[in-house]
């Protein structure tokens, strides 16, 4: 073989190899399963933490974004009417499974597909709202984590009543577009009747409603406020906490972030733990387990936090028995 031909052969082989490896790498990358994330909130603040917890759970199951899994996320930015379109978009990406962050997102995902596995995190009873047949044997293509915050609603009212026993008039703040609003309103009214207090159900559909809503509660002489769990309220927990202090209305919410932002009290589950569990379930499904065989996990630990600085600012003396039950006191 002539030297020129030998060099040309080496050059051709090198060129072929240099093209073959990127092609192989691209093929390997494209073979990575796609996890669709459908979220009712926005990718910042509280929801950034929940997304990080989900990815950590996915990682604990052996899946790392950019290495052996691709994540396609769609965020509704608290506009629930966008969820059906976003769900359809995700289904069109042919994901291996879909993670639905919050009840409205899970409802949209359920309507968009009956075959792609769905892992949800919901504050509602997943059996009652038709996500699964039973908690132990979900059936179908859905499973996930229930934070049971709708069930906790009456407990929030009870705890607030213990903190402010003189309050004869209270309010429940709900987002009327949330699928849980009707159930939460009903159970809260039943609890209020047992406690012998008057309860007003107040609606707020977006952050611009908050100021006039608090002004209305002051006109109604509301002396205690329960905030129903909702994506909007969770995202705007800091603003709600500040308004409750400005209008001097003792308030309780299900997310710890509300108390750390200046709200009086919180009682609820650990959201990060719930989303971590959802990520782990997503990993198990990617490994081949069927959602119908994975029992719906339920929250088992509930934490009570009381902001003593806010209590002092509102002129409240929290009863000692209630202080004794607190898992955290913020000073």
mmCIF file of N, CA and C in Angstrom, residues 189-313:
data_model
loop_
_atom_site.group_PDB
_atom_site.id
_atom_site.type_symbol
_atom_site.label_atom_id
_atom_site.label_comp_id
_atom_site.label_asym_id
_atom_site.label_seq_id
_atom_site.Cartn_x
_atom_site.Cartn_y
_atom_site.Cartn_z
ATOM 1 N N UNK A 189 -67.561 23.937 57.625
ATOM 2 C CA UNK A 189 -68.832 24.400 58.192
ATOM 3 C C UNK A 189 -69.337 23.433 59.260
ATOM 4 N N UNK A 190 -69.167 22.143 59.007
ATOM 5 C CA UNK A 190 -69.576 21.147 59.994
ATOM 6 C C UNK A 190 -68.768 21.290 61.276
ATOM 7 N N UNK A 191 -67.457 21.522 61.129
ATOM 8 C CA UNK A 191 -66.591 21.702 62.293
ATOM 9 C C UNK A 191 -66.945 22.980 63.042
ATOM 10 N N UNK A 192 -67.252 24.043 62.316
ATOM 11 C CA UNK A 192 -67.617 25.313 62.942
ATOM 12 C C UNK A 192 -68.898 25.172 63.757
ATOM 13 N N UNK A 193 -69.832 24.405 63.231
ATOM 14 C CA UNK A 193 -71.085 24.182 63.949
ATOM 15 C C UNK A 193 -70.834 23.442 65.261
ATOM 16 N N UNK A 194 -69.939 22.457 65.213
ATOM 17 C CA UNK A 194 -69.612 21.715 66.439
ATOM 18 C C UNK A 194 -68.940 22.617 67.465
ATOM 19 N N UNK A 195 -68.129 23.557 66.982
ATOM 20 C CA UNK A 195 -67.407 24.450 67.885
ATOM 21 C C UNK A 195 -68.251 25.638 68.335
ATOM 22 N N UNK A 196 -69.389 25.834 67.687
ATOM 23 C CA UNK A 196 -70.276 26.931 68.055
ATOM 24 C C UNK A 196 -69.802 28.287 67.561
ATOM 25 N N UNK A 197 -69.122 28.313 66.390
ATOM 26 C CA UNK A 197 -68.677 29.589 65.833
ATOM 27 C C UNK A 197 -69.324 29.803 64.462
ATOM 28 N N UNK A 198 -69.456 31.055 64.103
ATOM 29 C CA UNK A 198 -69.984 31.406 62.782
ATOM 30 C C UNK A 198 -68.832 31.373 61.774
ATOM 31 N N UNK A 199 -69.071 30.769 60.610
ATOM 32 C CA UNK A 199 -68.011 30.644 59.615
ATOM 33 C C UNK A 199 -68.439 31.233 58.280
ATOM 34 N N UNK A 200 -67.628 32.150 57.752
ATOM 35 C CA UNK A 200 -67.846 32.701 56.423
ATOM 36 C C UNK A 200 -66.867 32.033 55.453
ATOM 37 N N UNK A 201 -67.358 31.600 54.311
ATOM 38 C CA UNK A 201 -66.489 31.064 53.266
ATOM 39 C C UNK A 201 -66.184 32.199 52.295
ATOM 40 N N UNK A 202 -64.897 32.535 52.174
ATOM 41 C CA UNK A 202 -64.445 33.667 51.362
ATOM 42 C C UNK A 202 -63.646 33.136 50.177
ATOM 43 N N UNK A 203 -63.932 33.663 48.983
ATOM 44 C CA UNK A 203 -63.259 33.201 47.765
ATOM 45 C C UNK A 203 -62.130 34.143 47.358
ATOM 46 N N UNK A 204 -61.041 33.543 46.835
ATOM 47 C CA UNK A 204 -59.949 34.306 46.221
ATOM 48 C C UNK A 204 -59.374 33.452 45.099
ATOM 49 N N UNK A 205 -59.437 33.963 43.866
ATOM 50 C CA UNK A 205 -58.981 33.195 42.701
ATOM 51 C C UNK A 205 -57.586 33.573 42.231
ATOM 52 N N UNK A 206 -57.085 34.730 42.670
ATOM 53 C CA UNK A 206 -55.734 35.149 42.306
ATOM 54 C C UNK A 206 -55.215 36.116 43.366
ATOM 55 N N UNK A 207 -53.930 36.415 43.300
ATOM 56 C CA UNK A 207 -53.293 37.233 44.325
ATOM 57 C C UNK A 207 -53.886 38.631 44.423
ATOM 58 N N UNK A 208 -54.420 39.155 43.334
ATOM 59 C CA UNK A 208 -55.007 40.498 43.362
ATOM 60 C C UNK A 208 -56.297 40.541 44.191
ATOM 61 N N UNK A 209 -56.843 39.372 44.500
ATOM 62 C CA UNK A 209 -58.057 39.313 45.326
ATOM 63 C C UNK A 209 -57.752 39.435 46.812
ATOM 64 N N UNK A 210 -56.503 39.272 47.201
ATOM 65 C CA UNK A 210 -56.184 39.143 48.621
ATOM 66 C C UNK A 210 -56.515 40.392 49.435
ATOM 67 N N UNK A 211 -56.075 41.541 48.992
ATOM 68 C CA UNK A 211 -56.321 42.771 49.756
ATOM 69 C C UNK A 211 -57.811 43.030 49.968
ATOM 70 N N UNK A 212 -58.627 43.055 48.910
ATOM 71 C CA UNK A 212 -60.063 43.262 49.131
ATOM 72 C C UNK A 212 -60.706 42.154 49.960
ATOM 73 N N UNK A 213 -60.162 40.946 49.859
ATOM 74 C CA UNK A 213 -60.701 39.824 50.646
ATOM 75 C C UNK A 213 -60.471 40.055 52.134
ATOM 76 N N UNK A 214 -59.265 40.493 52.502
ATOM 77 C CA UNK A 214 -58.985 40.766 53.914
ATOM 78 C C UNK A 214 -59.783 41.969 54.406
ATOM 79 N N UNK A 215 -59.972 42.963 53.543
ATOM 80 C CA UNK A 215 -60.785 44.119 53.921
ATOM 81 C C UNK A 215 -62.224 43.679 54.206
ATOM 82 N N UNK A 216 -62.722 42.753 53.382
ATOM 83 C CA UNK A 216 -64.071 42.241 53.591
ATOM 84 C C UNK A 216 -64.169 41.482 54.909
ATOM 85 N N UNK A 217 -63.130 40.706 55.226
ATOM 86 C CA UNK A 217 -63.153 39.949 56.487
ATOM 87 C C UNK A 217 -63.149 40.881 57.685
ATOM 88 N N UNK A 218 -62.443 42.003 57.560
ATOM 89 C CA UNK A 218 -62.451 42.959 58.659
ATOM 90 C C UNK A 218 -63.847 43.546 58.845
ATOM 91 N N UNK A 219 -64.540 43.820 57.735
ATOM 92 C CA UNK A 219 -65.911 44.321 57.821
ATOM 93 C C UNK A 219 -66.835 43.291 58.479
ATOM 94 N N UNK A 220 -66.573 42.017 58.232
ATOM 95 C CA UNK A 220 -67.385 40.944 58.808
ATOM 96 C C UNK A 220 -66.990 40.627 60.249
ATOM 97 N N UNK A 221 -65.983 41.340 60.761
ATOM 98 C CA UNK A 221 -65.480 41.163 62.122
ATOM 99 C C UNK A 221 -64.955 39.739 62.352
ATOM 100 N N UNK A 222 -64.269 39.243 61.330
ATOM 101 C CA UNK A 222 -63.662 37.915 61.430
ATOM 102 C C UNK A 222 -62.506 37.967 62.427
ATOM 103 N N UNK A 223 -62.505 37.023 63.370
ATOM 104 C CA UNK A 223 -61.475 37.001 64.415
ATOM 105 C C UNK A 223 -60.550 35.802 64.284
ATOM 106 N N UNK A 224 -60.704 35.043 63.211
ATOM 107 C CA UNK A 224 -59.833 33.892 62.982
ATOM 108 C C UNK A 224 -60.003 33.409 61.549
ATOM 109 N N UNK A 225 -58.899 33.085 60.897
ATOM 110 C CA UNK A 225 -58.941 32.696 59.488
ATOM 111 C C UNK A 225 -58.240 31.362 59.260
ATOM 112 N N UNK A 226 -58.949 30.445 58.599
ATOM 113 C CA UNK A 226 -58.360 29.188 58.134
ATOM 114 C C UNK A 226 -58.158 29.319 56.626
ATOM 115 N N UNK A 227 -56.939 29.077 56.164
ATOM 116 C CA UNK A 227 -56.637 29.153 54.739
ATOM 117 C C UNK A 227 -56.598 27.742 54.172
ATOM 118 N N UNK A 228 -57.496 27.466 53.243
ATOM 119 C CA UNK A 228 -57.549 26.139 52.630
ATOM 120 C C UNK A 228 -56.298 25.932 51.783
ATOM 121 N N UNK A 229 -55.810 24.685 51.730
ATOM 122 C CA UNK A 229 -54.592 24.444 50.955
ATOM 123 C C UNK A 229 -54.888 24.524 49.461
ATOM 124 N N UNK A 230 -54.032 25.273 48.779
ATOM 125 C CA UNK A 230 -54.211 25.503 47.346
ATOM 126 C C UNK A 230 -52.861 25.933 46.778
ATOM 127 N N UNK A 231 -52.629 25.648 45.494
ATOM 128 C CA UNK A 231 -51.377 26.032 44.856
ATOM 129 C C UNK A 231 -51.141 27.533 44.957
ATOM 130 N N UNK A 232 -52.182 28.307 44.680
ATOM 131 C CA UNK A 232 -52.076 29.766 44.730
ATOM 132 C C UNK A 232 -51.684 30.230 46.124
ATOM 133 N N UNK A 233 -52.374 29.718 47.142
ATOM 134 C CA UNK A 233 -52.119 30.155 48.511
ATOM 135 C C UNK A 233 -50.732 29.721 48.978
ATOM 136 N N UNK A 234 -50.303 28.538 48.543
ATOM 137 C CA UNK A 234 -48.972 28.081 48.910
ATOM 138 C C UNK A 234 -47.891 28.943 48.295
ATOM 139 N N UNK A 235 -48.084 29.324 47.039
ATOM 140 C CA UNK A 235 -47.120 30.176 46.350
ATOM 141 C C UNK A 235 -47.055 31.561 46.987
ATOM 142 N N UNK A 236 -48.203 32.035 47.466
ATOM 143 C CA UNK A 236 -48.284 33.388 48.025
ATOM 144 C C UNK A 236 -48.376 33.368 49.554
ATOM 145 N N UNK A 237 -47.777 32.349 50.175
ATOM 146 C CA UNK A 237 -47.874 32.205 51.632
ATOM 147 C C UNK A 237 -47.328 33.418 52.366
ATOM 148 N N UNK A 238 -46.230 33.969 51.878
ATOM 149 C CA UNK A 238 -45.625 35.126 52.542
ATOM 150 C C UNK A 238 -46.556 36.333 52.494
ATOM 151 N N UNK A 239 -47.183 36.578 51.349
ATOM 152 C CA UNK A 239 -48.095 37.713 51.237
ATOM 153 C C UNK A 239 -49.311 37.527 52.148
ATOM 154 N N UNK A 240 -49.842 36.320 52.196
ATOM 155 C CA UNK A 240 -50.994 36.046 53.057
ATOM 156 C C UNK A 240 -50.637 36.225 54.529
ATOM 157 N N UNK A 241 -49.430 35.812 54.894
ATOM 158 C CA UNK A 241 -48.994 35.974 56.280
ATOM 159 C C UNK A 241 -48.916 37.451 56.655
ATOM 160 N N UNK A 242 -48.346 38.248 55.772
ATOM 161 C CA UNK A 242 -48.219 39.688 56.044
ATOM 162 C C UNK A 242 -49.585 40.364 56.127
ATOM 163 N N UNK A 243 -50.504 39.959 55.258
ATOM 164 C CA UNK A 243 -51.841 40.555 55.290
ATOM 165 C C UNK A 243 -52.586 40.178 56.569
ATOM 166 N N UNK A 244 -52.405 38.951 57.036
ATOM 167 C CA UNK A 244 -53.097 38.526 58.260
ATOM 168 C C UNK A 244 -52.625 39.339 59.458
ATOM 169 N N UNK A 245 -51.341 39.716 59.463
ATOM 170 C CA UNK A 245 -50.817 40.551 60.547
ATOM 171 C C UNK A 245 -51.273 41.999 60.374
ATOM 172 N N UNK A 246 -51.232 42.498 59.132
ATOM 173 C CA UNK A 246 -51.630 43.879 58.879
ATOM 174 C C UNK A 246 -53.093 44.106 59.269
ATOM 175 N N UNK A 247 -53.949 43.143 58.946
ATOM 176 C CA UNK A 247 -55.370 43.273 59.262
ATOM 177 C C UNK A 247 -55.723 42.710 60.637
ATOM 178 N N UNK A 248 -54.684 42.244 61.344
ATOM 179 C CA UNK A 248 -54.838 41.726 62.703
ATOM 180 C C UNK A 248 -55.883 40.598 62.765
ATOM 181 N N UNK A 249 -55.734 39.653 61.865
ATOM 182 C CA UNK A 249 -56.606 38.480 61.840
ATOM 183 C C UNK A 249 -55.744 37.239 62.056
ATOM 184 N N UNK A 250 -55.822 36.599 63.220
ATOM 185 C CA UNK A 250 -55.057 35.374 63.457
ATOM 186 C C UNK A 250 -55.413 34.326 62.402
ATOM 187 N N UNK A 251 -54.392 33.702 61.807
ATOM 188 C CA UNK A 251 -54.641 32.775 60.704
ATOM 189 C C UNK A 251 -53.804 31.513 60.838
ATOM 190 N N UNK A 252 -54.321 30.438 60.257
ATOM 191 C CA UNK A 252 -53.628 29.153 60.256
ATOM 192 C C UNK A 252 -53.666 28.570 58.846
ATOM 193 N N UNK A 253 -52.564 27.900 58.474
ATOM 194 C CA UNK A 253 -52.452 27.297 57.144
ATOM 195 C C UNK A 253 -51.742 25.960 57.295
ATOM 196 N N UNK A 254 -51.745 25.169 56.229
ATOM 197 C CA UNK A 254 -51.202 23.810 56.308
ATOM 198 C C UNK A 254 -49.710 23.735 56.003
ATOM 199 N N UNK A 255 -49.103 24.784 55.464
ATOM 200 C CA UNK A 255 -47.690 24.744 55.093
ATOM 201 C C UNK A 255 -46.843 25.521 56.084
ATOM 202 N N UNK A 256 -45.749 24.910 56.521
ATOM 203 C CA UNK A 256 -44.856 25.526 57.503
ATOM 204 C C UNK A 256 -44.366 26.895 57.051
ATOM 205 N N UNK A 257 -44.189 27.062 55.731
ATOM 206 C CA UNK A 257 -43.680 28.323 55.195
ATOM 207 C C UNK A 257 -44.541 29.513 55.608
ATOM 208 N N UNK A 258 -45.823 29.262 55.863
ATOM 209 C CA UNK A 258 -46.726 30.338 56.270
ATOM 210 C C UNK A 258 -46.316 30.892 57.629
ATOM 211 N N UNK A 259 -45.987 30.009 58.574
ATOM 212 C CA UNK A 259 -45.580 30.457 59.907
ATOM 213 C C UNK A 259 -44.217 31.120 59.877
ATOM 214 N N UNK A 260 -43.290 30.576 59.098
ATOM 215 C CA UNK A 260 -41.958 31.187 59.036
ATOM 216 C C UNK A 260 -42.001 32.558 58.355
ATOM 217 N N UNK A 261 -43.034 32.789 57.535
ATOM 218 C CA UNK A 261 -43.185 34.086 56.866
ATOM 219 C C UNK A 261 -43.927 35.093 57.729
ATOM 220 N N UNK A 262 -44.398 34.669 58.908
ATOM 221 C CA UNK A 262 -45.073 35.596 59.811
ATOM 222 C C UNK A 262 -46.499 35.253 60.143
ATOM 223 N N UNK A 263 -47.051 34.183 59.541
ATOM 224 C CA UNK A 263 -48.391 33.739 59.900
ATOM 225 C C UNK A 263 -48.412 33.182 61.311
ATOM 226 N N UNK A 264 -49.568 33.140 61.939
ATOM 227 C CA UNK A 264 -49.645 32.716 63.336
ATOM 228 C C UNK A 264 -49.321 31.234 63.518
ATOM 229 N N UNK A 265 -49.974 30.366 62.738
ATOM 230 C CA UNK A 265 -49.846 28.933 62.982
ATOM 231 C C UNK A 265 -49.864 28.145 61.680
ATOM 232 N N UNK A 266 -49.240 26.971 61.716
ATOM 233 C CA UNK A 266 -49.379 26.009 60.629
ATOM 234 C C UNK A 266 -49.533 24.616 61.226
ATOM 235 N N UNK A 267 -50.292 23.805 60.521
ATOM 236 C CA UNK A 267 -50.440 22.403 60.911
ATOM 237 C C UNK A 267 -50.625 21.601 59.635
ATOM 238 N N UNK A 268 -49.702 20.718 59.355
ATOM 239 C CA UNK A 268 -49.824 19.940 58.132
ATOM 240 C C UNK A 268 -48.669 18.987 57.935
ATOM 241 N N UNK A 269 -48.666 18.355 56.783
ATOM 242 C CA UNK A 269 -47.649 17.381 56.453
ATOM 243 C C UNK A 269 -46.405 18.065 55.900
ATOM 244 N N UNK A 270 -45.334 17.289 55.806
ATOM 245 C CA UNK A 270 -44.091 17.785 55.230
ATOM 246 C C UNK A 270 -44.158 17.610 53.718
ATOM 247 N N UNK A 271 -44.300 18.713 52.983
ATOM 248 C CA UNK A 271 -44.454 18.643 51.536
ATOM 249 C C UNK A 271 -43.249 18.047 50.840
ATOM 250 N N UNK A 272 -42.054 18.393 51.315
ATOM 251 C CA UNK A 272 -40.849 17.874 50.677
ATOM 252 C C UNK A 272 -40.793 16.348 50.750
ATOM 253 N N UNK A 273 -41.225 15.818 51.874
ATOM 254 C CA UNK A 273 -41.232 14.365 52.029
ATOM 255 C C UNK A 273 -42.204 13.718 51.052
ATOM 256 N N UNK A 274 -43.379 14.342 50.874
ATOM 257 C CA UNK A 274 -44.381 13.797 49.956
ATOM 258 C C UNK A 274 -43.870 13.765 48.526
ATOM 259 N N UNK A 275 -43.205 14.847 48.098
ATOM 260 C CA UNK A 275 -42.709 14.903 46.721
ATOM 261 C C UNK A 275 -41.487 14.012 46.526
ATOM 262 N N UNK A 276 -40.733 13.815 47.587
ATOM 263 C CA UNK A 276 -39.620 12.861 47.530
ATOM 264 C C UNK A 276 -40.165 11.443 47.322
ATOM 265 N N UNK A 277 -41.217 11.111 48.035
ATOM 266 C CA UNK A 277 -41.847 9.797 47.871
ATOM 267 C C UNK A 277 -42.398 9.632 46.454
ATOM 268 N N UNK A 278 -42.976 10.705 45.911
ATOM 269 C CA UNK A 278 -43.509 10.641 44.551
ATOM 270 C C UNK A 278 -42.382 10.386 43.554
ATOM 271 N N UNK A 279 -41.230 11.021 43.759
ATOM 272 C CA UNK A 279 -40.087 10.801 42.886
ATOM 273 C C UNK A 279 -39.600 9.367 42.944
ATOM 274 N N UNK A 280 -39.626 8.803 44.137
ATOM 275 C CA UNK A 280 -39.218 7.408 44.295
ATOM 276 C C UNK A 280 -40.175 6.464 43.566
ATOM 277 N N UNK A 281 -41.471 6.751 43.655
ATOM 278 C CA UNK A 281 -42.464 5.955 42.935
ATOM 279 C C UNK A 281 -42.256 6.074 41.419
ATOM 280 N N UNK A 282 -41.920 7.277 40.966
ATOM 281 C CA UNK A 282 -41.663 7.474 39.540
ATOM 282 C C UNK A 282 -40.513 6.580 39.083
ATOM 283 N N UNK A 283 -39.464 6.498 39.910
ATOM 284 C CA UNK A 283 -38.333 5.647 39.584
ATOM 285 C C UNK A 283 -38.709 4.179 39.540
ATOM 286 N N UNK A 284 -39.550 3.757 40.453
ATOM 287 C CA UNK A 284 -39.971 2.357 40.471
ATOM 288 C C UNK A 284 -40.792 2.010 39.232
ATOM 289 N N UNK A 285 -41.597 2.961 38.783
ATOM 290 C CA UNK A 285 -42.379 2.733 37.560
ATOM 291 C C UNK A 285 -41.459 2.659 36.343
ATOM 292 N N UNK A 286 -40.432 3.520 36.316
ATOM 293 C CA UNK A 286 -39.473 3.472 35.212
ATOM 294 C C UNK A 286 -38.758 2.121 35.158
ATOM 295 N N UNK A 287 -38.622 1.483 36.312
ATOM 296 C CA UNK A 287 -37.963 0.178 36.368
ATOM 297 C C UNK A 287 -38.906 -0.965 35.999
ATOM 298 N N UNK A 288 -40.181 -0.634 35.768
ATOM 299 C CA UNK A 288 -41.090 -1.658 35.285
ATOM 300 C C UNK A 288 -42.275 -1.987 36.166
ATOM 301 N N UNK A 289 -42.347 -1.421 37.381
ATOM 302 C CA UNK A 289 -43.496 -1.696 38.239
ATOM 303 C C UNK A 289 -44.729 -0.973 37.710
ATOM 304 N N UNK A 290 -45.877 -1.559 37.899
ATOM 305 C CA UNK A 290 -47.130 -0.978 37.422
ATOM 306 C C UNK A 290 -47.750 -0.111 38.510
ATOM 307 N N UNK A 291 -48.292 1.065 38.154
ATOM 308 C CA UNK A 291 -48.927 1.917 39.165
ATOM 309 C C UNK A 291 -50.078 1.213 39.883
ATOM 310 N N UNK A 292 -50.752 0.307 39.185
ATOM 311 C CA UNK A 292 -51.870 -0.410 39.803
ATOM 312 C C UNK A 292 -51.422 -1.292 40.960
ATOM 313 N N UNK A 293 -50.107 -1.610 41.003
ATOM 314 C CA UNK A 293 -49.576 -2.471 42.067
ATOM 315 C C UNK A 293 -48.901 -1.686 43.187
ATOM 316 N N UNK A 294 -48.837 -0.368 43.054
ATOM 317 C CA UNK A 294 -48.171 0.457 44.062
ATOM 318 C C UNK A 294 -49.226 1.174 44.907
ATOM 319 N N UNK A 295 -49.368 0.804 46.182
ATOM 320 C CA UNK A 295 -50.390 1.428 47.030
ATOM 321 C C UNK A 295 -50.188 2.936 47.155
ATOM 322 N N UNK A 296 -51.278 3.665 47.240
ATOM 323 C CA UNK A 296 -51.189 5.108 47.476
ATOM 324 C C UNK A 296 -50.621 5.334 48.875
ATOM 325 N N UNK A 297 -49.557 6.100 48.943
ATOM 326 C CA UNK A 297 -48.953 6.404 50.243
ATOM 327 C C UNK A 297 -49.718 7.552 50.908
ATOM 328 N N UNK A 298 -49.804 7.488 52.223
ATOM 329 C CA UNK A 298 -50.520 8.515 52.977
ATOM 330 C C UNK A 298 -49.593 9.178 53.983
ATOM 331 N N UNK A 299 -49.832 10.452 54.197
ATOM 332 C CA UNK A 299 -49.056 11.184 55.194
ATOM 333 C C UNK A 299 -49.337 10.620 56.573
ATOM 334 N N UNK A 300 -48.294 10.444 57.356
ATOM 335 C CA UNK A 300 -48.452 9.883 58.701
ATOM 336 C C UNK A 300 -48.000 10.840 59.792
ATOM 337 N N UNK A 301 -47.212 11.854 59.437
ATOM 338 C CA UNK A 301 -46.677 12.775 60.436
ATOM 339 C C UNK A 301 -47.166 14.196 60.131
ATOM 340 N N UNK A 302 -47.742 14.804 61.142
ATOM 341 C CA UNK A 302 -48.251 16.173 61.015
ATOM 342 C C UNK A 302 -47.558 17.049 62.059
ATOM 343 N N UNK A 303 -47.107 18.201 61.619
ATOM 344 C CA UNK A 303 -46.362 19.101 62.502
ATOM 345 C C UNK A 303 -47.152 20.378 62.773
ATOM 346 N N UNK A 304 -47.083 20.832 64.024
ATOM 347 C CA UNK A 304 -47.717 22.085 64.440
ATOM 348 C C UNK A 304 -46.624 23.102 64.731
ATOM 349 N N UNK A 305 -46.695 24.241 64.062
ATOM 350 C CA UNK A 305 -45.739 25.333 64.298
ATOM 351 C C UNK A 305 -46.511 26.582 64.710
ATOM 352 N N UNK A 306 -45.992 27.287 65.712
ATOM 353 C CA UNK A 306 -46.630 28.509 66.206
ATOM 354 C C UNK A 306 -45.600 29.636 66.197
ATOM 355 N N UNK A 307 -45.970 30.762 65.605
ATOM 356 C CA UNK A 307 -45.101 31.919 65.563
ATOM 357 C C UNK A 307 -45.404 32.803 66.776
ATOM 358 N N UNK A 308 -44.544 32.729 67.790
ATOM 359 C CA UNK A 308 -44.783 33.461 69.038
ATOM 360 C C UNK A 308 -44.656 34.971 68.845
ATOM 361 N N UNK A 309 -43.796 35.381 67.924
ATOM 362 C CA UNK A 309 -43.635 36.811 67.645
ATOM 363 C C UNK A 309 -44.927 37.382 67.082
ATOM 364 N N UNK A 310 -45.565 36.632 66.178
ATOM 365 C CA UNK A 310 -46.826 37.077 65.598
ATOM 366 C C UNK A 310 -47.929 37.081 66.645
ATOM 367 N N UNK A 311 -47.937 36.056 67.498
ATOM 368 C CA UNK A 311 -48.934 36.000 68.572
ATOM 369 C C UNK A 311 -48.839 37.240 69.452
ATOM 370 N N UNK A 312 -47.625 37.637 69.775
ATOM 371 C CA UNK A 312 -47.429 38.832 70.609
ATOM 372 C C UNK A 312 -47.904 40.085 69.880
ATOM 373 N N UNK A 313 -47.589 40.166 68.571
ATOM 374 C CA UNK A 313 -47.999 41.329 67.786
ATOM 375 C C UNK A 313 -49.513 41.444 67.707
#
